[in-house]
Coordinates of N, CA and C in Angstrom, one line a residue:
X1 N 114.6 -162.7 -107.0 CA 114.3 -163.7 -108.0 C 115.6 -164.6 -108.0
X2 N 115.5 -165.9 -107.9 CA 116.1 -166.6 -107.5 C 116.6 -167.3 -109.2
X3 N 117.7 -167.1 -109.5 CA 118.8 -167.5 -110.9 C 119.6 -168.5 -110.6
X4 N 120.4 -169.4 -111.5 CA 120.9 -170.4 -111.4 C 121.4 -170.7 -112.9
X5 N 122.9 -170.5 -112.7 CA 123.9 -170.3 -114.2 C 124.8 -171.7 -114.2
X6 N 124.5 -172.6 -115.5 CA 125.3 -173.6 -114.9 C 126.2 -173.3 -115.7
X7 N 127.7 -173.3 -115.6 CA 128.6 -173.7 -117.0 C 129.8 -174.6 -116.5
X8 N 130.8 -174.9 -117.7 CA 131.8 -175.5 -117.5 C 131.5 -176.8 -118.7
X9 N 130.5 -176.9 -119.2 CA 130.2 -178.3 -119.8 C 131.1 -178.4 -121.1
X10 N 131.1 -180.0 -121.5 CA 132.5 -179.9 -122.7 C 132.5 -181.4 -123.3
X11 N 133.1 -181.6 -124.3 CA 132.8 -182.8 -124.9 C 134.6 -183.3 -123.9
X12 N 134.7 -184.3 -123.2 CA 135.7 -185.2 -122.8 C 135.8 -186.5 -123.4
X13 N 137.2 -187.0 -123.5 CA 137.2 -188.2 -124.0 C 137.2 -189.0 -122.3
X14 N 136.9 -190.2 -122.3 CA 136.6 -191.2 -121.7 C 137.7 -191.2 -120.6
X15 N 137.6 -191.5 -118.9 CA 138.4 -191.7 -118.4 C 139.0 -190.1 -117.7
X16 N 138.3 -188.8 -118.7 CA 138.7 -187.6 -118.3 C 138.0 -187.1 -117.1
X17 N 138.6 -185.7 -116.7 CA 137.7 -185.1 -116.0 C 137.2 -183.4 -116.5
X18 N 136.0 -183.2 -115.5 CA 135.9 -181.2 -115.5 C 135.2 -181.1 -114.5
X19 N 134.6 -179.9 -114.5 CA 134.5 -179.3 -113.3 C 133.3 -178.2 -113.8
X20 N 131.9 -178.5 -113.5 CA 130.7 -177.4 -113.8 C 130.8 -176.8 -112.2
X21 N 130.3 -175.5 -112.6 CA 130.0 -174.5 -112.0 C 128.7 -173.9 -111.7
X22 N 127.7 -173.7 -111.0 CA 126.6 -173.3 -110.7 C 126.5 -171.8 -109.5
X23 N 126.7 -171.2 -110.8 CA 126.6 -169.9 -110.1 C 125.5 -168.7 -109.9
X24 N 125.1 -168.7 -108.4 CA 123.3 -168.7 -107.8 C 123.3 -167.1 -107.5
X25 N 122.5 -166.7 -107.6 CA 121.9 -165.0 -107.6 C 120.4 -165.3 -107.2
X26 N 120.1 -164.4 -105.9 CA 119.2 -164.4 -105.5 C 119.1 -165.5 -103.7
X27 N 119.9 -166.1 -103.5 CA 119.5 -166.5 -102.8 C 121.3 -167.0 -101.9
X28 N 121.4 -167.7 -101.3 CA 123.0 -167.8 -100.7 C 123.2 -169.3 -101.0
X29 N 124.1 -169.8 -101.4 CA 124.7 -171.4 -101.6 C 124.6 -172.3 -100.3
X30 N 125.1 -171.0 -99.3 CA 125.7 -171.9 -97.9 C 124.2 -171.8 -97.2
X31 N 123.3 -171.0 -97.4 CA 122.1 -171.4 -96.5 C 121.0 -171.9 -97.5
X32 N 121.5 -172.8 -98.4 CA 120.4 -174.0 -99.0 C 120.9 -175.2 -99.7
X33 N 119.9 -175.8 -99.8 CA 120.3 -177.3 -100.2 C 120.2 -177.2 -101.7
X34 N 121.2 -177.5 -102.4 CA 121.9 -177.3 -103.7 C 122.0 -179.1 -104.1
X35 N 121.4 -178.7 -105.4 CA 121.9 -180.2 -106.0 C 122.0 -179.9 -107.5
X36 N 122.9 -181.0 -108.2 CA 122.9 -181.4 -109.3 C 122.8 -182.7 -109.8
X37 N 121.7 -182.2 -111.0 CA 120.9 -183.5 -111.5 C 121.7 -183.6 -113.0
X38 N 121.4 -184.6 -113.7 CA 121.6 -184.7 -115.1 C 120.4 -185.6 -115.7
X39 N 120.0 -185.4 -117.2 CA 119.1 -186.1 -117.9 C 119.8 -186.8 -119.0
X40 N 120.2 -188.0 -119.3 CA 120.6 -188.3 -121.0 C 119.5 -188.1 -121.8
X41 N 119.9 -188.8 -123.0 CA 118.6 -188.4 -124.3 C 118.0 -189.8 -123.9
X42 N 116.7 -189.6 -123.7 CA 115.6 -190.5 -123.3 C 115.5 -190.9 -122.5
X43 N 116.0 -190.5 -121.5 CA 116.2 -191.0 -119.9 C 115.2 -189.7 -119.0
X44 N 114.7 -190.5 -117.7 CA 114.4 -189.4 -116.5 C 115.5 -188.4 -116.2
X45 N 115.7 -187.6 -115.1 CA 116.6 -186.8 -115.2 C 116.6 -187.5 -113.5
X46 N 117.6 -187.4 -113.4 CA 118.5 -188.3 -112.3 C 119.5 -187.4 -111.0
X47 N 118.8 -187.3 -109.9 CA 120.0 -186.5 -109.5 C 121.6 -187.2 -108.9
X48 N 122.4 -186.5 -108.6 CA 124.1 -187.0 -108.7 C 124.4 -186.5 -107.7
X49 N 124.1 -185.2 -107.0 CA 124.9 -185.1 -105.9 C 123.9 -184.0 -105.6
X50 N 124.4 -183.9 -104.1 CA 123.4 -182.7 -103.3 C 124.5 -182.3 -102.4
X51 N 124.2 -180.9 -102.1 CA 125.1 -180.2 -100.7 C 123.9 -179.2 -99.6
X52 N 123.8 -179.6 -98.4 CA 122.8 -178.5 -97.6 C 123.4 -177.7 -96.9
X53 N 123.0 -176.9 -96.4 CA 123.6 -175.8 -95.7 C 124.9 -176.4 -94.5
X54 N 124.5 -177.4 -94.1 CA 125.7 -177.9 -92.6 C 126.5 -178.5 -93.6
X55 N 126.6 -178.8 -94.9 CA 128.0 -179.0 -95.6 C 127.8 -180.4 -96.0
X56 N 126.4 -181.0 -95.5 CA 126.0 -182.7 -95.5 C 126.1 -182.9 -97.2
X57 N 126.7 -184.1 -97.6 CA 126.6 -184.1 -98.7 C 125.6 -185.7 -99.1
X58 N 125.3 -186.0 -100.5 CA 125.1 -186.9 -100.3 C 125.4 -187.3 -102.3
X59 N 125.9 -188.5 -103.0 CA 125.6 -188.7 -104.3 C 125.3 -190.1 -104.2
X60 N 124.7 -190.0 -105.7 CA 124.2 -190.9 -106.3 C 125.1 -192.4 -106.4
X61 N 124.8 -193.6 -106.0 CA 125.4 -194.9 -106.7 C 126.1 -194.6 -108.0
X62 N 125.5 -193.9 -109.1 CA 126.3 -193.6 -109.8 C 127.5 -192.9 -110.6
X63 N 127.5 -192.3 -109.7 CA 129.2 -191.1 -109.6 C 129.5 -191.3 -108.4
X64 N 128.9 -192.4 -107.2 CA 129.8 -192.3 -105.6 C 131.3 -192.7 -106.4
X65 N 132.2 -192.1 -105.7 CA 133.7 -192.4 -105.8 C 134.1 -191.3 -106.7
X66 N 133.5 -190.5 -107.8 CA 134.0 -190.2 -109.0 C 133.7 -189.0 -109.2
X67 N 133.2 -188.4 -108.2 CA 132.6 -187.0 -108.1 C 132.7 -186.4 -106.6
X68 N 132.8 -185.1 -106.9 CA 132.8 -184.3 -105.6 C 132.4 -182.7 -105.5
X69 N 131.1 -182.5 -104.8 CA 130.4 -181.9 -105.3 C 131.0 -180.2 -104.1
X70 N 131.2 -179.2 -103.9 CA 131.8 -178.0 -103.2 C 130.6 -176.8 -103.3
X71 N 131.3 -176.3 -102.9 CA 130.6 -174.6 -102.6 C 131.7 -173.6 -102.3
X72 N 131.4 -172.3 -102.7 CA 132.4 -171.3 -103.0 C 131.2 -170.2 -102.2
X73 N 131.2 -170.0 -100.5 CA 130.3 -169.0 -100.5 C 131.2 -167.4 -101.1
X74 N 132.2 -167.1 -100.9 CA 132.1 -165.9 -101.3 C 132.0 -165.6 -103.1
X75 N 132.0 -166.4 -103.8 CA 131.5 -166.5 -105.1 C 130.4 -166.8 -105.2
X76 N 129.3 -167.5 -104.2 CA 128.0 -168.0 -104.6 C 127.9 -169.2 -105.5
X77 N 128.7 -169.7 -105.4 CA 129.0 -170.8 -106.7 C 129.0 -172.1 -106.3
X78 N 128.3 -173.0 -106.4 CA 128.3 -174.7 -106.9 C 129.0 -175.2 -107.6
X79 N 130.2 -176.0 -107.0 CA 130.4 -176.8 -108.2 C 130.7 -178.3 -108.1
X80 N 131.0 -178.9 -109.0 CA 130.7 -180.5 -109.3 C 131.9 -180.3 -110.1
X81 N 132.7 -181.4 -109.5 CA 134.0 -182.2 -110.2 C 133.8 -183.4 -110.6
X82 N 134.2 -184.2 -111.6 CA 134.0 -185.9 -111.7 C 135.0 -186.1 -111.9
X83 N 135.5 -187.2 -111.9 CA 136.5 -188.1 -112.4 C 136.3 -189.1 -112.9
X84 N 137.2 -189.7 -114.2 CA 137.1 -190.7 -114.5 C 135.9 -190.8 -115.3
X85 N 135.3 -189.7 -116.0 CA 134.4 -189.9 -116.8 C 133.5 -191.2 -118.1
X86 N 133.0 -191.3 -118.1 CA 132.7 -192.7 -118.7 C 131.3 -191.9 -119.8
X87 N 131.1 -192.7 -121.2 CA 130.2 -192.7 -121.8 C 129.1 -192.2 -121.2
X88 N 128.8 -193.4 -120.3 CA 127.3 -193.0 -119.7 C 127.1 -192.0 -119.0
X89 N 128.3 -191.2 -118.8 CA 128.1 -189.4 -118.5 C 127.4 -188.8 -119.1
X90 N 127.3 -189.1 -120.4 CA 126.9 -188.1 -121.2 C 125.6 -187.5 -120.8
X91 N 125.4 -186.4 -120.9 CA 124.1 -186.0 -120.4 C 124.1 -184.3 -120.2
X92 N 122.8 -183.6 -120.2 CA 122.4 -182.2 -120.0 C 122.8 -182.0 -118.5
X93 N 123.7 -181.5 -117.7 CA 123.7 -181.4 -115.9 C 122.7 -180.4 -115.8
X94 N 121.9 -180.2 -115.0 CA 120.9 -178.9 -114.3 C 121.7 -178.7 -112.6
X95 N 121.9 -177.8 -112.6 CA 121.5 -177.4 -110.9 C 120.3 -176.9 -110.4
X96 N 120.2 -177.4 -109.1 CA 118.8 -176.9 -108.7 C 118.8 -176.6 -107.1
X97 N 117.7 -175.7 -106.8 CA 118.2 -175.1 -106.0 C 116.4 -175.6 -104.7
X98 N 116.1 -176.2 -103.5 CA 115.3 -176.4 -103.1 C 114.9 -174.8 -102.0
X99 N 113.4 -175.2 -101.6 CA 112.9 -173.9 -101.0 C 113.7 -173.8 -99.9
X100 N 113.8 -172.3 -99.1 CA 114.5 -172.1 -98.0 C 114.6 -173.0 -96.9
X101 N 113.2 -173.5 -96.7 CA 112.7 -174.2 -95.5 C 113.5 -175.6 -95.3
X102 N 113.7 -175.8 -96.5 CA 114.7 -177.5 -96.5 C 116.1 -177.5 -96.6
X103 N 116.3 -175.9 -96.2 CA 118.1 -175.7 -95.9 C 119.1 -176.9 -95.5
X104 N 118.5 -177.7 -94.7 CA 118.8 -178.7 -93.7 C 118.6 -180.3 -93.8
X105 N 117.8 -180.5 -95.6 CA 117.8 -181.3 -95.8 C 118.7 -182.3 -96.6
X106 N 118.9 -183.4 -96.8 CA 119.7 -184.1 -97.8 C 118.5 -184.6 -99.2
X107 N 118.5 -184.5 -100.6 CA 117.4 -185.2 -101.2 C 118.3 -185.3 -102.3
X108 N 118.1 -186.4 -103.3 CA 117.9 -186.2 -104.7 C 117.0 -186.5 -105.6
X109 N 115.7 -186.2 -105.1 CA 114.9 -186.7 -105.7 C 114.5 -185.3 -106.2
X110 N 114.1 -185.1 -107.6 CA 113.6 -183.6 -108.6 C 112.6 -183.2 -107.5
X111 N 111.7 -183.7 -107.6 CA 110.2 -183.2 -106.6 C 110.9 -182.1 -105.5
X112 N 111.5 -182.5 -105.1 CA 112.2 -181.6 -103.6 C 112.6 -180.0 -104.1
X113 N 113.1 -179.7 -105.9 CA 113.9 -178.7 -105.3 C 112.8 -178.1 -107.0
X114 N 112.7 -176.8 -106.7 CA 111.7 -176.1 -107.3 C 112.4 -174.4 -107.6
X115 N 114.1 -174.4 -108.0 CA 115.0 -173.7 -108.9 C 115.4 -174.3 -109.7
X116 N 115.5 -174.1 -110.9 CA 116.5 -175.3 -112.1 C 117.6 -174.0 -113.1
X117 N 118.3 -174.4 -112.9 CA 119.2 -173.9 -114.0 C 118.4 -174.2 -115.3
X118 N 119.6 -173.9 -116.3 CA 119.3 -174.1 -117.8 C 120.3 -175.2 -118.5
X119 N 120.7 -175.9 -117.9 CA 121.8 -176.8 -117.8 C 122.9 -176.2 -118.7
X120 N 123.7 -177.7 -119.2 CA 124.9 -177.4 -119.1 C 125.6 -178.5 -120.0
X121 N 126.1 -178.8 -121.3 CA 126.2 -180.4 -121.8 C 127.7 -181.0 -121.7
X122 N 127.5 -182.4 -120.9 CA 128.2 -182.9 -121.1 C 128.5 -184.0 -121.7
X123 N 129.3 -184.5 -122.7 CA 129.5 -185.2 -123.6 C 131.3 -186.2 -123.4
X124 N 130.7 -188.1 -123.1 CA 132.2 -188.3 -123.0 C 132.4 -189.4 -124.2
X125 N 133.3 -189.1 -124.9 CA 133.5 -190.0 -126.0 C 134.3 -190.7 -125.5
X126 N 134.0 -192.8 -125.9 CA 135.3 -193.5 -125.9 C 136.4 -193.6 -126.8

């Protein structure tokens, strides 16, 4: 059974950084395509960054420059750094994890991955 733990989330003031963690049971980091999404209040939920098994990464227009998303295989662990945080951060982060078969793919679109964490909140005050 495939689990997915996000933490790290935290209220920052504006301009800060952190670092969430997505720590996966059940399945291996380095042989799947791993992403993280975030939702604000009343918004779609949007994905930010993705990593696939060959290390391909890809993010969103919205955090390109200001994020950088890793893998820890002997921890099993995902994580997501930002920089330079801004208001419009604010938001629930989810990780999610796609089926075996798309090891090899790059996506951020929700549809694609069918593991979700329980997120994780992040909040940036100006």
């Amino acid at each position: 059974q495939v689990q997915l733990v996000e933490s790290g989330g935290s209220t920052v003031h504006s301009g800060g950084s952190l670092r969430l963690s997505c720590a996966a049971s059940g399945l291996a980091v380095s042989s799947a395509l791993i992403a993280w999404f975030r939702q604000a209040p009343g918004k779609a939920r949007e994905g930010v960054a993705c990593i696939n098994t060959y290390g391909s990464i890809e993010y969103s227009d919205s955090v390109k420059g200001r994020a950088s998303i890793s893998r820890d295989t002997g921890e099993n662990t995902v994580y997501l750094q930002m920089f330079d945080l801004k208001p419009e951060d604010t938001a629930i982060y989810y990780c999610a994890a796609a089926a075996a078969e798309d090891f090899s793919m790059l996506s951020l679109r929700e549809d694609r991955y069918i593991y979700w964490g329980q997120g994780t909140q992040v909040t940036v005050s100006s």
